Tab-separated table of C-alpha atoms in Angstrom:
chain	number	residue	atom	x	y	z
A	294	UNK	CA	-11.363	1.253	3.312
A	295	UNK	CA	-7.670	0.418	3.194
A	296	UNK	CA	-5.811	-1.643	0.574
A	297	UNK	CA	-2.213	-2.846	0.977
A	298	UNK	CA	-0.391	-4.330	-2.015
A	299	UNK	CA	2.928	-5.907	-1.079
A	300	UNK	CA	5.568	-7.892	-2.948
A	301	UNK	CA	7.547	-10.730	-1.343
A	302	UNK	CA	5.893	-10.449	2.071
A	303	UNK	CA	7.589	-12.260	4.987
A	304	UNK	CA	5.330	-14.893	6.606
A	305	UNK	CA	5.333	-13.174	10.019
A	306	UNK	CA	4.232	-9.891	8.492
A	307	UNK	CA	1.453	-11.652	6.565
A	308	UNK	CA	0.192	-13.111	9.833
A	309	UNK	CA	0.207	-9.720	11.552
A	310	UNK	CA	-1.635	-8.038	8.676
A	311	UNK	CA	-4.216	-10.838	8.465
A	312	UNK	CA	-5.258	-10.048	12.061
A	313	UNK	CA	-6.561	-6.693	10.840
A	314	UNK	CA	-7.322	-7.250	7.162
A	315	UNK	CA	-8.385	-9.943	4.700
A	316	UNK	CA	-5.778	-11.292	2.277
A	317	UNK	CA	-7.601	-11.450	-1.077
A	318	UNK	CA	-4.602	-12.720	-2.994
A	319	UNK	CA	-0.996	-13.267	-2.014
A	320	UNK	CA	0.260	-9.876	-0.871
A	321	UNK	CA	-3.062	-8.022	-1.356
A	322	UNK	CA	-4.778	-7.038	1.905
A	323	UNK	CA	-8.108	-5.208	2.261
A	324	UNK	CA	-9.864	-3.958	5.371
A	325	UNK	CA	-11.626	-1.155	7.176
A	326	UNK	CA	-9.407	0.135	9.972
A	327	UNK	CA	-8.970	3.476	11.712
A	328	UNK	CA	-6.403	6.002	10.498
A	329	UNK	CA	-4.223	5.232	13.510
A	330	UNK	CA	-4.241	1.469	12.873
A	331	UNK	CA	-3.589	2.103	9.163
A	332	UNK	CA	-0.557	4.257	9.967
A	333	UNK	CA	0.802	1.764	12.512
A	334	UNK	CA	0.399	-1.143	10.078
A	335	UNK	CA	2.125	0.872	7.324
A	336	UNK	CA	5.058	1.651	9.635
A	337	UNK	CA	5.290	-2.063	10.489
A	338	UNK	CA	5.259	-2.956	6.774
A	339	UNK	CA	8.051	-0.476	6.012
A	340	UNK	CA	10.110	-1.773	8.937
A	341	UNK	CA	9.672	-5.511	8.290
A	342	UNK	CA	9.338	-5.761	4.493
A	343	UNK	CA	13.120	-5.937	4.029
A	344	UNK	CA	13.034	-3.226	1.355
A	345	UNK	CA	10.458	-4.986	-0.811
A	346	UNK	CA	7.984	-2.661	-2.572
A	347	UNK	CA	4.573	-1.870	-1.178
A	348	UNK	CA	1.598	0.338	-1.962
A	349	UNK	CA	-0.952	1.669	0.526
A	350	UNK	CA	-4.316	3.037	-0.671
A	351	UNK	CA	-7.019	4.441	1.560
A	352	UNK	CA	-10.300	6.331	1.310
A	353	UNK	CA	-9.899	10.092	1.686
A	354	UNK	CA	-11.886	13.289	1.288
A	355	UNK	CA	-10.271	14.508	-1.948
A	356	UNK	CA	-11.168	14.724	-5.644
A	357	UNK	CA	-10.138	11.147	-6.380
A	358	UNK	CA	-11.708	9.763	-3.205
A	359	UNK	CA	-8.493	7.989	-2.181
A	360	UNK	CA	-4.825	8.599	-1.441
A	361	UNK	CA	-1.778	6.467	-2.240
A	362	UNK	CA	1.601	5.977	-0.533
A	363	UNK	CA	4.541	3.953	-1.813
A	364	UNK	CA	7.445	2.135	-0.202
A	365	UNK	CA	10.492	0.672	-1.903
A	366	UNK	CA	10.697	0.748	-5.678
A	367	UNK	CA	7.365	-0.375	-7.166
A	368	UNK	CA	7.058	-1.212	-10.860
A	369	UNK	CA	4.843	1.845	-11.375
A	370	UNK	CA	5.687	5.406	-10.367
A	371	UNK	CA	3.222	7.975	-8.989
A	372	UNK	CA	2.847	11.089	-11.114
A	373	UNK	CA	1.002	14.199	-9.957
A	374	UNK	CA	-0.915	16.018	-12.672
A	375	UNK	CA	-3.200	18.978	-11.928
A	376	UNK	CA	-3.986	17.728	-8.432
A	377	UNK	CA	-4.544	14.107	-9.448
A	378	UNK	CA	-2.269	11.235	-8.567
A	379	UNK	CA	-1.748	9.007	-11.609
A	380	UNK	CA	0.392	5.915	-12.141
A	381	UNK	CA	3.165	5.831	-14.735
A	382	UNK	CA	4.925	2.730	-15.992
A	383	UNK	CA	8.507	3.654	-16.935
A	384	UNK	CA	9.538	2.991	-20.528
A	385	UNK	CA	12.246	0.401	-21.059
A	386	UNK	CA	15.414	1.778	-22.698
């Protein structure tokens, strides 16, 4: 399973992603695609998102059962702790 969470998605990119995945909520896409299609869609997102943040999650054979990739500057930051990938929300100054 693949989950894409995008902010401020251009209409054309939404249309392209909806050919392969279901849009559950604005900017949240879910689907079951091959690793190759997942990687190609992620490259397209990074190229056409105009620098807007995005998160890609997919099923993987690891302790957590999934992996995460980020693009842009999301509101939460990935933190690696003893082999686990956790999310950290930065403190405001």
